[in-house]
Coordinates of N, CA and C in Angstrom, one line a residue:
G1 N -5.6 11.9 -0.8 CA -4.4 11.3 -0.1 C -4.1 10.0 -0.6
V2 N -5.1 9.2 -1.0 CA -4.8 7.9 -1.5 C -4.1 8.0 -2.9
D3 N -4.6 8.9 -3.7 CA -3.9 9.1 -5.0 C -2.5 9.5 -4.9
E4 N -2.2 10.3 -3.9 CA -0.8 10.7 -3.6 C 0.0 9.5 -3.2
L5 N -0.5 8.7 -2.3 CA 0.2 7.5 -1.8 C 0.4 6.5 -3.0
I6 N -0.5 6.3 -3.8 CA -0.4 5.4 -5.0 C 0.8 6.0 -5.9
S7 N 0.7 7.3 -6.1 CA 1.8 7.9 -6.9 C 3.2 7.7 -6.3
A8 N 3.2 7.9 -5.0 CA 4.5 7.7 -4.2 C 5.0 6.3 -4.3
I9 N 4.1 5.3 -4.3 CA 4.5 3.9 -4.4 C 5.1 3.7 -5.8
K10 N 4.4 4.2 -6.8 CA 4.8 4.0 -8.2 C 6.2 4.6 -8.4
D11 N 6.4 5.8 -7.8 CA 7.6 6.5 -7.9 C 8.7 6.3 -6.9
S12 N 8.5 5.2 -6.1 CA 9.4 5.0 -4.9 C 10.8 4.8 -5.3
R13 N 11.1 4.3 -6.5 CA 12.5 4.0 -6.9 C 13.3 5.3 -7.2
T14 N 12.6 6.4 -7.4 CA 13.3 7.6 -7.7 C 13.3 8.5 -6.5
Q15 N 12.6 8.2 -5.5 CA 12.6 9.0 -4.3 C 13.8 8.9 -3.5
T16 N 14.2 10.0 -2.8 CA 15.3 10.1 -2.0 C 15.0 9.9 -0.5
G17 N 13.7 10.0 -0.2 CA 13.2 9.8 1.2 C 11.8 9.5 1.2
P18 N 11.2 9.3 2.4 CA 9.8 8.9 2.6 C 8.9 10.1 2.2
T19 N 7.7 9.7 1.7 CA 6.7 10.7 1.3 C 5.9 11.1 2.5
Y20 N 5.6 10.2 3.4 CA 4.9 10.5 4.6 C 5.7 10.2 5.8
D21 N 5.5 10.9 6.9 CA 6.3 10.6 8.1 C 5.4 10.0 9.2
F22 N 5.4 8.6 9.2 CA 4.7 7.9 10.3 C 5.7 7.2 11.2
S23 N 6.8 7.9 11.5 CA 7.9 7.4 12.3 C 7.5 7.2 13.7
D24 N 6.4 7.8 14.2 CA 5.9 7.6 15.5 C 5.1 6.3 15.6
Y25 N 4.9 5.6 14.5 CA 4.1 4.4 14.5 C 4.9 3.1 14.1
C26 N 4.3 2.0 14.6 CA 4.9 0.7 14.2 C 3.7 -0.1 13.8
T27 N 3.8 -0.8 12.7 CA 2.7 -1.7 12.2 C 3.1 -3.1 12.5
V28 N 2.1 -3.9 13.0 CA 2.3 -5.3 13.2 C 1.4 -6.0 12.2
I29 N 2.1 -6.7 11.3 CA 1.4 -7.3 10.1 C 1.1 -8.8 10.3
C30 N -0.1 -9.1 10.4 CA -0.5 -10.5 10.5 C -1.3 -10.8 9.2
G31 N -1.0 -12.0 8.6 CA -1.8 -12.3 7.4 C -1.3 -13.5 6.7
D32 N -1.6 -13.6 5.4 CA -1.3 -14.8 4.6 C -0.3 -14.4 3.5
S33 N -0.3 -15.1 2.4 CA 0.7 -14.8 1.3 C 0.5 -13.5 0.6
I34 N -0.6 -12.8 0.8 CA -0.7 -11.5 0.2 C 0.5 -10.6 0.7
F35 N 0.8 -10.8 2.0 CA 2.0 -10.1 2.6 C 3.2 -11.0 2.6
A36 N 3.1 -12.2 2.8 CA 4.2 -13.1 3.1 C 4.9 -13.6 1.8
L37 N 4.3 -13.5 0.6 CA 4.8 -14.1 -0.6 C 6.1 -13.4 -1.0
F38 N 6.2 -12.1 -0.8 CA 7.4 -11.4 -1.2 C 8.0 -10.7 0.0
S39 N 9.3 -10.6 0.1 CA 9.9 -9.9 1.2 C 10.9 -8.8 0.8
G40 N 11.1 -8.7 -0.5 CA 12.1 -7.7 -1.0 C 11.6 -6.3 -1.0
N41 N 12.2 -5.4 -1.7 CA 11.8 -4.0 -1.8 C 10.5 -3.8 -2.4
T42 N 10.0 -4.7 -3.2 CA 8.7 -4.6 -3.8 C 7.6 -5.2 -3.0
S43 N 7.9 -5.7 -1.8 CA 6.8 -6.3 -1.0 C 6.0 -5.1 -0.4
I44 N 4.7 -5.5 -0.1 CA 3.8 -4.5 0.4 C 4.4 -3.8 1.7
Q45 N 4.9 -4.6 2.6 CA 5.4 -4.1 3.8 C 6.6 -3.2 3.6
N46 N 7.5 -3.5 2.7 CA 8.7 -2.7 2.5 C 8.3 -1.4 1.8
I47 N 7.4 -1.5 0.9 CA 6.9 -0.2 0.2 C 6.3 0.7 1.3
L48 N 5.5 0.1 2.1 CA 4.8 0.9 3.2 C 5.9 1.5 4.1
C49 N 6.8 0.8 4.5 CA 7.9 1.3 5.4 C 8.7 2.3 4.7
N50 N 9.1 2.0 3.5 CA 10.0 2.9 2.7 C 9.4 4.3 2.3
T51 N 8.0 4.3 2.2 CA 7.4 5.5 1.8 C 6.8 6.3 3.0
S52 N 6.9 5.7 4.2 CA 6.3 6.4 5.3 C 7.1 6.4 6.6
N53 N 8.2 5.7 6.6 CA 9.1 5.6 7.9 C 8.4 4.9 9.0
I54 N 7.3 4.2 8.7 CA 6.6 3.4 9.8 C 7.5 2.2 10.1
G55 N 7.5 1.8 11.4 CA 8.2 0.6 11.8 C 7.4 -0.6 11.5
C56 N 8.0 -1.8 11.5 CA 7.2 -3.0 11.1 C 7.7 -4.2 11.9
V57 N 6.7 -4.9 12.4 CA 6.9 -6.2 13.0 C 6.1 -7.1 12.1
F58 N 6.8 -8.0 11.4 CA 6.2 -8.8 10.4 C 5.9 -10.2 10.9
R59 N 4.6 -10.6 10.9 CA 4.2 -11.9 11.5 C 3.5 -12.8 10.4
A60 N 3.2 -12.3 9.2 CA 2.4 -13.0 8.3 C 3.1 -14.3 7.8
V61 N 2.3 -15.3 7.5 CA 2.8 -16.6 7.0 C 1.9 -17.0 5.8
G62 N 2.6 -17.3 4.7 CA 1.9 -17.6 3.5 C 1.1 -18.9 3.6
G63 N -0.1 -19.0 3.0 CA -0.9 -20.2 3.0 C -1.7 -20.4 4.2
R64 N -1.8 -19.5 5.1 CA -2.5 -19.7 6.4 C -3.8 -18.9 6.5
S65 N -4.7 -19.5 7.3 CA -6.0 -18.9 7.5 C -5.9 -18.1 8.8
A66 N -6.9 -17.3 9.0 CA -7.1 -16.6 10.3 C -7.7 -17.7 11.3
T67 N -8.6 -18.4 10.8 CA -9.3 -19.4 11.6 C -8.3 -20.4 12.1
T68 N -8.4 -20.7 13.4 CA -7.6 -21.8 14.0 C -7.9 -23.1 13.4
M69 N -6.8 -23.8 13.0 CA -6.9 -25.1 12.4 C -5.9 -26.0 13.2
D70 N -6.3 -27.1 13.7 CA -5.4 -28.0 14.4 C -4.2 -28.5 13.6
A71 N -4.4 -28.5 12.3 CA -3.3 -29.0 11.4 C -2.2 -28.0 11.2
Y72 N -2.5 -26.7 11.6 CA -1.4 -25.6 11.4 C -1.3 -24.9 12.7
V73 N 0.0 -24.6 13.1 CA 0.2 -23.8 14.3 C 0.5 -22.3 14.0
D74 N 0.5 -21.9 12.8 CA 0.9 -20.6 12.5 C -0.3 -19.7 11.9
T75 N -1.5 -20.0 12.3 CA -2.7 -19.2 12.0 C -2.6 -17.9 12.7
L76 N -3.7 -17.1 12.7 CA -3.7 -15.8 13.3 C -3.4 -15.9 14.8
K77 N -3.9 -16.9 15.5 CA -3.7 -17.0 16.9 C -2.2 -17.1 17.2
Y78 N -1.4 -17.8 16.4 CA 0.0 -17.9 16.5 C 0.7 -16.6 16.2
Q79 N 0.2 -16.0 15.1 CA 0.8 -14.7 14.6 C 0.7 -13.6 15.7
L80 N -0.3 -13.7 16.5 CA -0.5 -12.7 17.5 C 0.1 -13.1 18.9
D81 N 1.1 -13.8 18.8 CA 1.8 -14.3 20.1 C 2.4 -13.0 20.8
V82 N 1.8 -12.7 22.0 CA 2.1 -11.5 22.7 C 3.6 -11.4 23.0
T83 N 4.2 -12.5 23.5 CA 5.6 -12.5 23.9 C 6.5 -12.2 22.6
A84 N 6.2 -12.9 21.5 CA 7.0 -12.7 20.3 C 6.9 -11.3 19.8
I85 N 5.7 -10.8 19.8 CA 5.5 -9.4 19.3 C 6.2 -8.4 20.2
N86 N 6.1 -8.5 21.5 CA 6.7 -7.6 22.4 C 8.3 -7.7 22.3
Q87 N 8.8 -8.9 22.1 CA 10.2 -9.0 21.9 C 10.7 -8.4 20.6
A88 N 9.9 -8.5 19.6 CA 10.3 -7.9 18.3 C 10.2 -6.4 18.4
L89 N 9.2 -5.9 19.1 CA 9.1 -4.4 19.3 C 10.3 -3.9 20.1
A90 N 10.7 -4.6 21.1 CA 11.8 -4.2 22.0 C 13.1 -4.3 21.2
S91 N 13.3 -5.4 20.5 CA 14.6 -5.5 19.8 C 14.7 -4.6 18.6
G92 N 13.6 -4.1 18.1 CA 13.6 -3.2 16.9 C 13.5 -1.7 17.4
G93 N 13.5 -1.5 18.7 CA 13.4 -0.1 19.2 C 12.0 0.5 18.9
Q94 N 11.0 -0.3 18.9 CA 9.6 0.1 18.5 C 8.7 0.2 19.7
S95 N 9.1 -0.2 20.9 CA 8.2 -0.3 22.0 C 7.5 0.9 22.4
N96 N 8.0 2.1 22.1 CA 7.4 3.3 22.6 C 6.5 3.9 21.5
K97 N 6.3 3.2 20.4 CA 5.5 3.8 19.3 C 4.1 3.3 19.3
K98 N 3.2 4.1 18.7 CA 1.8 3.8 18.6 C 1.7 2.6 17.6
L99 N 0.9 1.6 17.9 CA 0.8 0.4 17.1 C -0.4 0.4 16.2
L100 N -0.2 -0.1 15.0 CA -1.2 -0.3 14.0 C -1.1 -1.8 13.7
F101 N -2.1 -2.6 14.0 CA -2.2 -4.0 13.7 C -3.0 -4.1 12.4
I102 N -2.3 -4.8 11.4 CA -3.0 -5.1 10.2 C -3.3 -6.6 10.2
L103 N -4.6 -6.9 10.0 CA -5.1 -8.3 10.0 C -5.6 -8.5 8.6
E104 N -4.9 -9.3 7.8 CA -5.2 -9.5 6.4 C -5.4 -11.0 6.1
F105 N -6.7 -11.5 6.1 CA -7.0 -12.9 6.0 C -8.3 -13.1 5.2
G106 N -8.6 -14.3 4.9 CA -9.9 -14.7 4.3 C -9.8 -15.6 3.1
L107 N -8.7 -15.4 2.3 CA -8.6 -16.3 1.1 C -8.4 -17.7 1.5
N108 N -7.5 -18.0 2.4 CA -7.2 -19.4 2.7 C -8.4 -20.0 3.6
D109 N -9.0 -19.1 4.3 CA -10.2 -19.6 5.1 C -11.3 -20.1 4.1
Y110 N -11.4 -19.3 3.0 CA -12.4 -19.7 1.9 C -11.9 -21.0 1.2
F111 N -10.6 -21.0 0.8 CA -10.1 -22.2 0.1 C -10.3 -23.5 1.0
E112 N -10.1 -23.4 2.3 CA -10.3 -24.5 3.2 C -11.8 -24.8 3.5
G113 N -12.7 -23.9 3.2 CA -14.1 -24.1 3.5 C -14.4 -24.0 5.0
L114 N -13.7 -23.1 5.7 CA -13.8 -23.0 7.1 C -15.0 -22.2 7.5
S115 N -15.6 -22.5 8.6 CA -16.8 -21.8 9.1 C -16.6 -20.4 9.3
I116 N -17.6 -19.6 9.1 CA -17.5 -18.2 9.3 C -17.9 -17.8 10.7
S117 N -18.9 -18.4 11.3 CA -19.3 -18.0 12.6 C -20.0 -19.2 13.3
N118 N -20.1 -19.1 14.6 CA -20.7 -20.1 15.5 C -21.8 -19.3 16.3
P119 N -23.1 -19.5 16.0 CA -24.1 -18.7 16.7 C -24.1 -18.9 18.2
S120 N -23.6 -20.0 18.7 CA -23.6 -20.2 20.2 C -22.3 -19.7 20.8
D121 N -21.3 -19.2 20.0 CA -20.0 -18.7 20.6 C -19.4 -17.7 19.6
K122 N -19.7 -16.4 19.8 CA -19.2 -15.5 18.8 C -17.7 -15.3 18.9
Y123 N -17.0 -15.9 19.9 CA -15.5 -15.8 20.0 C -14.8 -17.1 19.6
D124 N -15.6 -18.0 19.0 CA -15.1 -19.4 18.6 C -13.9 -19.2 17.6
E125 N -12.7 -19.5 18.1 CA -11.5 -19.3 17.3 C -11.4 -20.3 16.1
Y126 N -12.3 -21.3 16.0 CA -12.4 -22.2 14.9 C -13.4 -21.7 13.8
T127 N -13.7 -20.4 13.9 CA -14.5 -19.7 12.9 C -13.8 -18.4 12.6
F128 N -14.1 -17.9 11.4 CA -13.4 -16.7 10.8 C -13.8 -15.5 11.7
S129 N -15.1 -15.3 11.9 CA -15.5 -14.1 12.7 C -15.1 -14.2 14.1
G130 N -15.1 -15.4 14.7 CA -14.7 -15.6 16.1 C -13.3 -15.3 16.3
I131 N -12.4 -15.8 15.5 CA -10.9 -15.5 15.7 C -10.6 -14.0 15.4
L132 N -11.4 -13.4 14.5 CA -11.2 -11.9 14.4 C -11.6 -11.2 15.6
R133 N -12.7 -11.5 16.2 CA -13.2 -10.9 17.4 C -12.2 -11.1 18.6
S134 N -11.8 -12.4 18.8 CA -11.0 -12.6 19.9 C -9.6 -12.0 19.7
S135 N -9.1 -11.9 18.5 CA -7.9 -11.3 18.2 C -7.9 -9.8 18.5
I136 N -9.0 -9.1 18.0 CA -9.1 -7.7 18.3 C -9.2 -7.4 19.8
E137 N -9.9 -8.2 20.5 CA -10.0 -8.0 22.0 C -8.6 -8.3 22.6
L138 N -7.9 -9.3 22.1 CA -6.5 -9.5 22.7 C -5.6 -8.3 22.4
I139 N -5.7 -7.7 21.2 CA -4.9 -6.5 20.9 C -5.3 -5.4 21.8
Q140 N -6.6 -5.2 22.0 CA -7.1 -4.1 22.8 C -6.7 -4.3 24.3
S141 N -6.6 -5.5 24.7 CA -6.2 -5.8 26.1 C -4.7 -5.7 26.3
E142 N -3.9 -6.2 25.4 CA -2.4 -6.2 25.5 C -1.8 -4.9 25.1
W143 N -2.3 -4.3 24.1 CA -1.7 -3.0 23.6 C -2.8 -2.0 23.5
P144 N -3.3 -1.5 24.7 CA -4.4 -0.5 24.7 C -4.0 0.7 23.8
G145 N -5.0 1.3 23.1 CA -4.8 2.4 22.3 C -4.3 2.1 20.9
S146 N -4.0 0.9 20.6 CA -3.6 0.5 19.3 C -4.8 0.5 18.3
D147 N -4.4 0.7 17.1 CA -5.4 0.7 16.0 C -5.4 -0.7 15.3
V148 N -6.5 -1.1 14.8 CA -6.6 -2.4 14.1 C -7.2 -2.1 12.7
L149 N -6.5 -2.6 11.7 CA -7.0 -2.5 10.3 C -7.3 -3.9 9.8
I150 N -8.5 -4.2 9.5 CA -8.9 -5.5 8.9 C -9.0 -5.3 7.4
I151 N -8.2 -6.0 6.7 CA -8.3 -6.0 5.2 C -9.1 -7.1 4.8
N152 N -10.2 -6.8 4.0 CA -11.1 -7.8 3.5 C -10.3 -8.7 2.5
P153 N -10.7 -10.0 2.4 CA -10.1 -10.8 1.4 C -10.2 -10.2 0.0
G154 N -9.2 -10.4 -0.8 CA -9.2 -9.8 -2.1 C -10.0 -10.6 -3.1
Y155 N -10.0 -10.1 -4.3 CA -10.8 -10.7 -5.4 C -9.9 -11.7 -6.1
I156 N -10.5 -12.8 -6.6 CA -9.7 -13.8 -7.3 C -10.4 -14.2 -8.6
T157 N -9.7 -14.7 -9.6 CA -10.3 -15.2 -10.8 C -10.5 -16.7 -10.8
M158 N -9.8 -17.4 -9.9 CA -10.0 -18.8 -9.8 C -11.3 -19.2 -9.0
W159 N -11.6 -20.4 -9.0 CA -12.8 -20.9 -8.2 C -14.0 -20.0 -8.6
E160 N -14.2 -19.8 -9.9 CA -15.4 -19.1 -10.4 C -15.4 -17.7 -9.7
N161 N -14.3 -17.0 -9.7 CA -14.2 -15.7 -9.1 C -14.5 -15.6 -7.6
G162 N -14.3 -16.8 -6.9 CA -14.7 -16.8 -5.5 C -16.1 -17.1 -5.2
N163 N -16.9 -17.5 -6.3 CA -18.3 -17.8 -6.1 C -18.5 -19.3 -6.0
L164 N -17.5 -20.1 -6.2 CA -17.7 -21.6 -6.0 C -17.9 -21.9 -4.6
I165 N -18.9 -22.7 -4.3 CA -19.2 -23.2 -3.0 C -18.2 -24.3 -2.6
V166 N -17.4 -24.1 -1.6 CA -16.4 -25.0 -1.2 C -16.6 -25.7 0.1
S167 N -17.8 -25.4 0.7 CA -18.1 -26.1 2.0 C -19.5 -26.5 2.1
S168 N -19.8 -27.3 3.1 CA -21.2 -27.7 3.3 C -22.1 -26.6 3.8
E169 N -21.5 -25.5 4.2 CA -22.2 -24.3 4.7 C -22.7 -23.4 3.6
N170 N -22.4 -23.7 2.3 CA -22.8 -22.9 1.2 C -22.3 -21.5 1.2
I171 N -21.0 -21.3 1.5 CA -20.5 -20.0 1.7 C -19.5 -19.7 0.5
T172 N -19.4 -18.4 0.1 CA -18.5 -18.0 -1.0 C -17.5 -17.1 -0.4
L173 N -16.5 -16.7 -1.2 CA -15.5 -15.7 -0.7 C -16.2 -14.4 -0.3
N174 N -17.2 -14.0 -0.9 CA -17.9 -12.7 -0.5 C -18.4 -12.8 0.9
D175 N -18.8 -14.0 1.3 CA -19.3 -14.2 2.7 C -18.2 -13.8 3.7
Y176 N -17.0 -14.2 3.4 CA -15.8 -13.8 4.3 C -15.6 -12.3 4.3
R177 N -15.8 -11.7 3.1 CA -15.7 -10.2 3.1 C -16.7 -9.6 3.9
I178 N -18.0 -10.0 3.8 CA -19.1 -9.5 4.6 C -18.8 -9.7 6.1
A179 N -18.3 -10.9 6.5 CA -18.0 -11.2 7.9 C -16.9 -10.2 8.4
A180 N -15.8 -10.0 7.6 CA -14.7 -9.2 8.0 C -15.2 -7.8 8.2
Q181 N -16.0 -7.3 7.3 CA -16.6 -5.9 7.4 C -17.5 -5.8 8.6
S182 N -18.3 -6.8 8.9 CA -19.2 -6.8 10.1 C -18.4 -6.7 11.4
V183 N -17.3 -7.5 11.5 CA -16.5 -7.5 12.7 C -15.8 -6.2 12.8
A184 N -15.3 -5.6 11.8 CA -14.7 -4.3 11.8 C -15.7 -3.2 12.3
E185 N -16.9 -3.3 11.8 CA -17.9 -2.3 12.2 C -18.3 -2.5 13.7
E186 N -18.2 -3.7 14.2 CA -18.5 -4.0 15.7 C -17.5 -3.2 16.5
Y187 N -16.3 -3.2 16.1 CA -15.2 -2.6 16.9 C -14.8 -1.2 16.5

């Protein structure tokens, strides 16, 4: 199935219609510049929508972390604003669809050297694992039956391929990948 989807994406310019029919679904995309950098027909979200008929509520903001930072108001906590998402679902005629939340973060958390976890508070929104947990529980509470897809942070060639230690906690980009996978496995 993955090979077929990749082929469909590559051939999307010659297609007359969607390859898969996910018109009963709407995706709510929260993330960083991996999604927010491009918004045209070649953007990840538009390719996904064009090849599958899935609806989309787009909340990603480039350059932002999942982890709450007082310096920024548009981290994951902001992107999961219940009122804004419900309004977007209603205005787009998506309220009756099954929801798939995509949470794609980690690179900016690493670049900022943000903490991965707090042993005394596993829901600490000022940590990467904590905000993922509290976000998943918010989604489960506000939109029961929704699915959540956590996308691990990607690979980079800068900062010694993500192996450069950028915080006093001696963490690398791979530590964020491990944390994201661990939280996904919890839920």
